Amino acid sequence: MKKMLSLILVGVMLMASLPQITAIPTYAASTASSQLVVDTIRALGIMTGDSKGNLNLNKLIRRDEFAQMMVNASTYKDTESVLGGTSVFKDVKYDYWAAESIKIAVNAGWFTGFLDGTFRPTKYITLEEAATALLKLLGYT
């Protein structure tokens, strides 16, 4: 069961991170499989949605958003509020909404920053970055 959930998680998160491709294409928005994806995302607590509860799966994913989703899908989920207050990147202030998730994702080895000391939280995540981070989350090296 854990392996199946991991595979679903990888598929969902990779679909959401493909550059220039939406997570759930418009033609599939009403299918049972797309509803399964949405239900899985909500059930696992990976995403909560906007103020109206919409997951907006048709938009590109930024690095800060992806870091937050990874923390939400990991065992670090409940430790987030305890670890806040610092940031090692010059473009991520300590009070930035995703500072704690970014810190956890970097400390866990899922993400790295850039050579100029930045994380570039609002940069759209690439497929390579997403796949690497997810494989590291699942324990692969």
Short mmCIF file of C-alpha atoms in Angstrom, two decimals, residues 7-19 21-23 61 66 125-135:
data_model
loop_
_atom_site.label_atom_id
_atom_site.label_comp_id
_atom_site.label_asym_id
_atom_site.label_seq_id
_atom_site.Cartn_x
_atom_site.Cartn_y
_atom_site.Cartn_z
CA LEU A 7 3.77 5.96 -6.96
CA ILE A 8 0.54 7.96 -7.00
CA LEU A 9 2.28 10.80 -5.20
CA VAL A 10 5.15 10.82 -7.68
CA GLY A 11 2.75 10.79 -10.61
CA VAL A 12 0.60 13.58 -9.24
CA MET A 13 3.51 15.80 -8.34
CA LEU A 14 5.30 15.24 -11.63
CA MET A 15 2.13 15.95 -13.57
CA ALA A 16 1.78 19.20 -11.67
CA SER A 17 5.34 20.26 -12.43
CA LEU A 18 5.68 19.62 -16.16
CA PRO A 19 6.84 22.84 -17.83
CA ILE A 21 1.86 21.47 -19.50
CA THR A 22 -1.03 21.67 -17.11
CA ALA A 23 -1.53 19.09 -14.39
CA ILE A 61 4.16 25.14 -10.07
CA PHE A 66 6.61 22.45 -4.72
CA ILE A 125 10.12 24.25 -11.14
CA THR A 126 11.51 22.18 -13.99
CA LEU A 127 10.69 18.55 -14.62
CA GLU A 128 14.28 17.62 -13.74
CA GLU A 129 14.12 19.46 -10.40
CA ALA A 130 10.75 17.92 -9.55
CA ALA A 131 11.78 14.39 -10.46
CA THR A 132 15.06 14.67 -8.54
CA ALA A 133 13.34 16.06 -5.45
CA LEU A 134 10.63 13.40 -5.47
CA LEU A 135 13.09 10.56 -5.91
#
